[in-house]
Amino acid sequence: MSGRPREFDDTAVIEAAMDVFWSNGYEGSSAQELCERTGLGRGSLYHAFGSKHKLYELALRRYQELGIEAQARILNGPGSAKERLRALMQWGVDGDLGPSGGRGCMALFAALDRAGKDPMVADISRVYVTRLEQVLCHVFALGQRHGELAAERSPLASARAFISSYYGLRVLGQSMPDRAFLEDVMEGTLARL
């Protein structure tokens, strides 16, 4: 005999939990708030997902899945390589300063806050950076092939340098939420390409 069928959509619950974790971080997210935002009772939530940690893992994976899809769309979109790199950085600035209340990038802040003490977060973060690196490497290879971007370094080295600047920009979006400042950082990064 099987149990009662679930009366909720796993993806909707994971996305609601993602919103809680994104706003509050792992430590700041209470079981009570997770229950309120997902619409599930504590027993149902833990029966379905096992633990707060497992729900956090699923929420972080979902956030990263959505994030890498959005970033890949920008990087694989129209325009020159430099225009696409600029569009990605502008997307980050707009997101950090937009209506999300200055929450920044959940993936980046999960890595900063938890990767050193949580191997699961460290693994998820490595996969995410590797996926972004692959898309960026392709953009740099095309840009170098077409003479748009400097070719002194390999596309991989260039992609890694860009990731460093891009993540630095995202951190600055939280500590210096000034559009003109962030756009100066962005233009300086692009000028070095």
PDB file of C-alpha atoms in Angstrom:
ATOM      1  CA  MET A   1       0.000   0.000   0.000  1.00  0.00           C
ATOM      2  CA  SER A   2       1.447   3.357  -0.963  1.00  0.00           C
ATOM      3  CA  GLY A   3       1.209   6.542   1.058  1.00  0.00           C
ATOM      4  CA  ARG A   4      -1.044   9.449   0.317  1.00  0.00           C
ATOM      5  CA  PRO A   5      -0.016  11.255  -2.881  1.00  0.00           C
ATOM      6  CA  ARG A   6       1.699  14.607  -2.510  1.00  0.00           C
ATOM      7  CA  GLU A   7      -0.607  17.560  -2.772  1.00  0.00           C
ATOM      8  CA  PHE A   8       2.074  20.080  -3.689  1.00  0.00           C
ATOM      9  CA  ASP A   9       4.481  20.847  -6.495  1.00  0.00           C
ATOM     10  CA  ASP A  10       8.092  20.106  -5.465  1.00  0.00           C
ATOM     11  CA  THR A  11       9.471  22.831  -7.746  1.00  0.00           C
ATOM     12  CA  ALA A  12       7.145  25.470  -6.311  1.00  0.00           C
ATOM     13  CA  VAL A  13       8.113  24.472  -2.765  1.00  0.00           C
ATOM     14  CA  ILE A  14      11.829  24.494  -3.618  1.00  0.00           C
ATOM     15  CA  GLU A  15      11.499  27.922  -5.237  1.00  0.00           C
ATOM     16  CA  ALA A  16       9.637  29.287  -2.211  1.00  0.00           C
ATOM     17  CA  ALA A  17      12.383  27.901   0.044  1.00  0.00           C
ATOM     18  CA  MET A  18      14.982  29.347  -2.328  1.00  0.00           C
ATOM     19  CA  ASP A  19      13.451  32.773  -1.790  1.00  0.00           C
ATOM     20  CA  VAL A  20      13.728  32.369   1.995  1.00  0.00           C
ATOM     21  CA  PHE A  21      17.347  31.175   1.862  1.00  0.00           C
ATOM     22  CA  TRP A  22      18.235  33.876  -0.685  1.00  0.00           C
ATOM     23  CA  SER A  23      16.852  36.571   1.605  1.00  0.00           C
ATOM     24  CA  ASN A  24      18.137  35.235   4.933  1.00  0.00           C
ATOM     25  CA  GLY A  25      21.004  32.854   4.222  1.00  0.00           C
ATOM     26  CA  TYR A  26      21.096  29.334   5.596  1.00  0.00           C
ATOM     27  CA  GLU A  27      21.568  30.166   9.268  1.00  0.00           C
ATOM     28  CA  GLY A  28      19.002  32.976   9.221  1.00  0.00           C
ATOM     29  CA  SER A  29      16.241  30.839   7.705  1.00  0.00           C
ATOM     30  CA  SER A  30      14.001  29.324  10.352  1.00  0.00           C
ATOM     31  CA  ALA A  31      11.877  26.227   9.952  1.00  0.00           C
ATOM     32  CA  GLN A  32       8.872  28.401  10.809  1.00  0.00           C
ATOM     33  CA  GLU A  33       9.540  30.831   7.957  1.00  0.00           C
ATOM     34  CA  LEU A  34      10.207  27.957   5.546  1.00  0.00           C
ATOM     35  CA  CYS A  35       6.840  26.462   6.510  1.00  0.00           C
ATOM     36  CA  GLU A  36       5.041  29.777   6.157  1.00  0.00           C
ATOM     37  CA  ARG A  37       6.549  30.575   2.748  1.00  0.00           C
ATOM     38  CA  THR A  38       6.166  27.070   1.302  1.00  0.00           C
ATOM     39  CA  GLY A  39       2.676  26.594   2.694  1.00  0.00           C
ATOM     40  CA  LEU A  40       3.623  23.221   4.194  1.00  0.00           C
ATOM     41  CA  GLY A  41       3.494  22.081   7.773  1.00  0.00           C
ATOM     42  CA  ARG A  42       6.752  21.167   9.442  1.00  0.00           C
ATOM     43  CA  GLY A  43       6.017  17.426   9.252  1.00  0.00           C
ATOM     44  CA  SER A  44       5.161  17.579   5.547  1.00  0.00           C
ATOM     45  CA  LEU A  45       8.195  19.691   4.779  1.00  0.00           C
ATOM     46  CA  TYR A  46      10.618  17.387   6.570  1.00  0.00           C
ATOM     47  CA  HIS A  47       8.902  14.228   5.326  1.00  0.00           C
ATOM     48  CA  ALA A  48       9.173  15.442   1.724  1.00  0.00           C
ATOM     49  CA  PHE A  49      12.686  16.897   1.871  1.00  0.00           C
ATOM     50  CA  GLY A  50      14.349  15.254   4.859  1.00  0.00           C
ATOM     51  CA  SER A  51      15.994  18.235   6.517  1.00  0.00           C
ATOM     52  CA  LYS A  52      16.590  21.953   6.295  1.00  0.00           C
ATOM     53  CA  HIS A  53      20.028  21.176   4.877  1.00  0.00           C
ATOM     54  CA  LYS A  54      18.600  19.011   2.081  1.00  0.00           C
ATOM     55  CA  LEU A  55      16.010  21.675   1.261  1.00  0.00           C
ATOM     56  CA  TYR A  56      18.829  24.254   1.152  1.00  0.00           C
ATOM     57  CA  GLU A  57      20.799  22.020  -1.211  1.00  0.00           C
ATOM     58  CA  LEU A  58      17.812  21.694  -3.546  1.00  0.00           C
ATOM     59  CA  ALA A  59      17.105  25.426  -3.355  1.00  0.00           C
ATOM     60  CA  LEU A  60      20.741  26.312  -4.088  1.00  0.00           C
ATOM     61  CA  ARG A  61      20.839  23.896  -7.022  1.00  0.00           C
ATOM     62  CA  ARG A  62      17.604  25.408  -8.376  1.00  0.00           C
ATOM     63  CA  TYR A  63      18.940  28.951  -7.989  1.00  0.00           C
ATOM     64  CA  GLN A  64      22.118  27.999  -9.810  1.00  0.00           C
ATOM     65  CA  GLU A  65      20.205  26.218 -12.566  1.00  0.00           C
ATOM     66  CA  LEU A  66      18.103  29.333 -13.193  1.00  0.00           C
ATOM     67  CA  GLY A  67      21.148  31.604 -12.900  1.00  0.00           C
ATOM     68  CA  ILE A  68      23.346  29.699 -15.322  1.00  0.00           C
ATOM     69  CA  GLU A  69      20.480  29.520 -17.837  1.00  0.00           C
ATOM     70  CA  ALA A  70      20.008  33.300 -17.675  1.00  0.00           C
ATOM     71  CA  GLN A  71      23.734  34.007 -17.923  1.00  0.00           C
ATOM     72  CA  ALA A  72      24.221  31.546 -20.800  1.00  0.00           C
ATOM     73  CA  ARG A  73      21.339  33.187 -22.706  1.00  0.00           C
ATOM     74  CA  ILE A  74      23.120  36.531 -22.404  1.00  0.00           C
ATOM     75  CA  LEU A  75      26.544  35.152 -23.301  1.00  0.00           C
ATOM     76  CA  ASN A  76      25.216  33.131 -26.244  1.00  0.00           C
ATOM     77  CA  GLY A  77      23.018  35.991 -27.437  1.00  0.00           C
ATOM     78  CA  PRO A  78      23.537  38.502 -30.214  1.00  0.00           C
ATOM     79  CA  GLY A  79      26.332  41.029 -30.426  1.00  0.00           C
ATOM     80  CA  SER A  80      30.080  41.047 -30.314  1.00  0.00           C
ATOM     81  CA  ALA A  81      31.935  39.176 -27.594  1.00  0.00           C
ATOM     82  CA  LYS A  82      32.598  42.409 -25.713  1.00  0.00           C
ATOM     83  CA  GLU A  83      28.932  43.450 -26.004  1.00  0.00           C
ATOM     84  CA  ARG A  84      27.851  40.114 -24.539  1.00  0.00           C
ATOM     85  CA  LEU A  85      30.366  40.392 -21.687  1.00  0.00           C
ATOM     86  CA  ARG A  86      29.116  43.923 -21.015  1.00  0.00           C
ATOM     87  CA  ALA A  87      25.506  42.665 -21.069  1.00  0.00           C
ATOM     88  CA  LEU A  88      26.379  40.010 -18.481  1.00  0.00           C
ATOM     89  CA  MET A  89      28.003  42.539 -16.162  1.00  0.00           C
ATOM     90  CA  GLN A  90      25.099  44.947 -16.643  1.00  0.00           C
ATOM     91  CA  TRP A  91      22.675  42.111 -15.816  1.00  0.00           C
ATOM     92  CA  GLY A  92      24.576  41.584 -12.569  1.00  0.00           C
ATOM     93  CA  VAL A  93      24.546  45.284 -11.672  1.00  0.00           C
ATOM     94  CA  ASP A  94      20.847  45.596 -12.518  1.00  0.00           C
ATOM     95  CA  GLY A  95      20.054  42.525 -10.433  1.00  0.00           C
ATOM     96  CA  ASP A  96      22.079  43.718  -7.466  1.00  0.00           C
ATOM     97  CA  LEU A  97      20.505  47.176  -7.515  1.00  0.00           C
ATOM     98  CA  GLY A  98      17.033  46.088  -8.629  1.00  0.00           C
ATOM     99  CA  PRO A  99      13.776  45.359  -6.855  1.00  0.00           C
ATOM    100  CA  SER A 100      15.067  42.176  -5.195  1.00  0.00           C
ATOM    101  CA  GLY A 101      16.006  44.336  -2.237  1.00  0.00           C
ATOM    102  CA  GLY A 102      19.765  44.148  -2.659  1.00  0.00           C
ATOM    103  CA  ARG A 103      19.910  40.412  -2.039  1.00  0.00           C
ATOM    104  CA  GLY A 104      22.719  39.979  -4.530  1.00  0.00           C
ATOM    105  CA  CYS A 105      23.661  36.587  -5.906  1.00  0.00           C
ATOM    106  CA  MET A 106      22.574  33.666  -3.732  1.00  0.00           C
ATOM    107  CA  ALA A 107      25.152  31.375  -5.341  1.00  0.00           C
ATOM    108  CA  LEU A 108      28.025  33.750  -4.661  1.00  0.00           C
ATOM    109  CA  PHE A 109      27.006  34.424  -1.081  1.00  0.00           C
ATOM    110  CA  ALA A 110      26.416  30.724  -0.408  1.00  0.00           C
ATOM    111  CA  ALA A 111      29.988  30.093  -1.527  1.00  0.00           C
ATOM    112  CA  LEU A 112      31.362  32.933   0.603  1.00  0.00           C
ATOM    113  CA  ASP A 113      29.317  32.029   3.674  1.00  0.00           C
ATOM    114  CA  ARG A 114      29.176  28.232   3.621  1.00  0.00           C
ATOM    115  CA  ALA A 115      31.637  26.616   1.178  1.00  0.00           C
ATOM    116  CA  GLY A 116      34.453  26.551   3.746  1.00  0.00           C
ATOM    117  CA  LYS A 117      32.332  24.620   6.246  1.00  0.00           C
ATOM    118  CA  ASP A 118      29.902  22.698   4.047  1.00  0.00           C
ATOM    119  CA  PRO A 119      31.352  20.329   1.414  1.00  0.00           C
ATOM    120  CA  MET A 120      27.992  20.135  -0.364  1.00  0.00           C
ATOM    121  CA  VAL A 121      27.990  23.904  -0.929  1.00  0.00           C
ATOM    122  CA  ALA A 122      31.638  23.776  -2.015  1.00  0.00           C
ATOM    123  CA  ASP A 123      30.829  21.070  -4.586  1.00  0.00           C
ATOM    124  CA  ILE A 124      27.769  22.900  -5.926  1.00  0.00           C
ATOM    125  CA  SER A 125      29.772  26.130  -6.155  1.00  0.00           C
ATOM    126  CA  ARG A 126      32.582  24.439  -8.098  1.00  0.00           C
ATOM    127  CA  VAL A 127      30.102  23.004 -10.595  1.00  0.00           C
ATOM    128  CA  TYR A 128      28.463  26.398 -11.042  1.00  0.00           C
ATOM    129  CA  VAL A 129      31.744  28.234 -11.646  1.00  0.00           C
ATOM    130  CA  THR A 130      32.873  25.511 -14.045  1.00  0.00           C
ATOM    131  CA  ARG A 131      29.664  25.812 -16.061  1.00  0.00           C
ATOM    132  CA  LEU A 132      29.987  29.605 -16.263  1.00  0.00           C
ATOM    133  CA  GLU A 133      33.673  29.256 -17.115  1.00  0.00           C
ATOM    134  CA  GLN A 134      32.827  26.968 -20.068  1.00  0.00           C
ATOM    135  CA  VAL A 135      30.361  29.458 -21.554  1.00  0.00           C
ATOM    136  CA  LEU A 136      32.779  32.350 -21.017  1.00  0.00           C
ATOM    137  CA  CYS A 137      35.659  30.383 -22.518  1.00  0.00           C
ATOM    138  CA  HIS A 138      33.608  29.942 -25.693  1.00  0.00           C
ATOM    139  CA  VAL A 139      32.859  33.688 -25.825  1.00  0.00           C
ATOM    140  CA  PHE A 140      36.543  34.547 -25.363  1.00  0.00           C
ATOM    141  CA  ALA A 141      37.614  32.026 -28.019  1.00  0.00           C
ATOM    142  CA  LEU A 142      35.190  33.533 -30.529  1.00  0.00           C
ATOM    143  CA  GLY A 143      36.183  37.073 -29.575  1.00  0.00           C
ATOM    144  CA  GLN A 144      39.857  36.268 -30.026  1.00  0.00           C
ATOM    145  CA  ARG A 145      39.234  34.471 -33.309  1.00  0.00           C
ATOM    146  CA  HIS A 146      37.395  37.532 -34.668  1.00  0.00           C
ATOM    147  CA  GLY A 147      40.029  39.960 -33.376  1.00  0.00           C
ATOM    148  CA  GLU A 148      37.636  41.620 -30.886  1.00  0.00           C
ATOM    149  CA  LEU A 149      39.521  40.541 -27.768  1.00  0.00           C
ATOM    150  CA  ALA A 150      43.221  40.420 -26.959  1.00  0.00           C
ATOM    151  CA  ALA A 151      44.797  37.040 -27.618  1.00  0.00           C
ATOM    152  CA  GLU A 152      47.830  37.240 -25.293  1.00  0.00           C
ATOM    153  CA  ARG A 153      46.214  34.762 -22.889  1.00  0.00           C
ATOM    154  CA  SER A 154      44.324  31.587 -23.607  1.00  0.00           C
ATOM    155  CA  PRO A 155      40.512  31.791 -23.681  1.00  0.00           C
ATOM    156  CA  LEU A 156      40.478  29.785 -20.438  1.00  0.00           C
ATOM    157  CA  ALA A 157      42.837  32.174 -18.634  1.00  0.00           C
ATOM    158  CA  SER A 158      40.852  35.138 -19.958  1.00  0.00           C
ATOM    159  CA  ALA A 159      37.565  33.574 -18.841  1.00  0.00           C
ATOM    160  CA  ARG A 160      38.958  32.965 -15.354  1.00  0.00           C
ATOM    161  CA  ALA A 161      40.223  36.547 -15.068  1.00  0.00           C
ATOM    162  CA  PHE A 162      36.817  37.800 -16.179  1.00  0.00           C
ATOM    163  CA  ILE A 163      35.033  35.601 -13.613  1.00  0.00           C
ATOM    164  CA  SER A 164      37.194  37.127 -10.905  1.00  0.00           C
ATOM    165  CA  SER A 165      36.219  40.639 -11.998  1.00  0.00           C
ATOM    166  CA  TYR A 166      32.569  39.681 -12.460  1.00  0.00           C
ATOM    167  CA  TYR A 167      32.278  38.170  -8.978  1.00  0.00           C
ATOM    168  CA  GLY A 168      34.157  41.111  -7.511  1.00  0.00           C
ATOM    169  CA  LEU A 169      31.625  43.400  -9.168  1.00  0.00           C
ATOM    170  CA  ARG A 170      28.780  41.372  -7.647  1.00  0.00           C
ATOM    171  CA  VAL A 171      30.297  41.654  -4.159  1.00  0.00           C
ATOM    172  CA  LEU A 172      30.760  45.388  -4.661  1.00  0.00           C
ATOM    173  CA  GLY A 173      27.094  45.574  -5.648  1.00  0.00           C
ATOM    174  CA  GLN A 174      26.324  44.753  -2.020  1.00  0.00           C
ATOM    175  CA  SER A 175      28.919  46.926  -0.307  1.00  0.00           C
ATOM    176  CA  MET A 176      28.833  49.879  -2.739  1.00  0.00           C
ATOM    177  CA  PRO A 177      25.289  49.958  -4.144  1.00  0.00           C
ATOM    178  CA  ASP A 178      26.039  52.971  -6.341  1.00  0.00           C
ATOM    179  CA  ARG A 179      25.234  52.489 -10.028  1.00  0.00           C
ATOM    180  CA  ALA A 180      27.831  54.998 -11.294  1.00  0.00           C
ATOM    181  CA  PHE A 181      30.557  53.375  -9.185  1.00  0.00           C
ATOM    182  CA  LEU A 182      29.640  49.869 -10.384  1.00  0.00           C
ATOM    183  CA  GLU A 183      29.444  50.931 -14.021  1.00  0.00           C
ATOM    184  CA  ASP A 184      32.912  52.516 -13.738  1.00  0.00           C
ATOM    185  CA  VAL A 185      34.206  49.171 -12.411  1.00  0.00           C
ATOM    186  CA  MET A 186      32.445  47.400 -15.270  1.00  0.00           C
ATOM    187  CA  GLU A 187      33.891  49.729 -17.932  1.00  0.00           C
ATOM    188  CA  GLY A 188      37.378  49.394 -16.451  1.00  0.00           C
ATOM    189  CA  THR A 189      37.119  45.615 -16.612  1.00  0.00           C
ATOM    190  CA  LEU A 190      35.915  45.692 -20.221  1.00  0.00           C
ATOM    191  CA  ALA A 191      38.648  48.160 -21.251  1.00  0.00           C
ATOM    192  CA  ARG A 192      41.310  45.637 -20.209  1.00  0.00           C
ATOM    193  CA  LEU A 193      39.937  42.989 -22.569  1.00  0.00           C
TER     194      LEU A 193
END
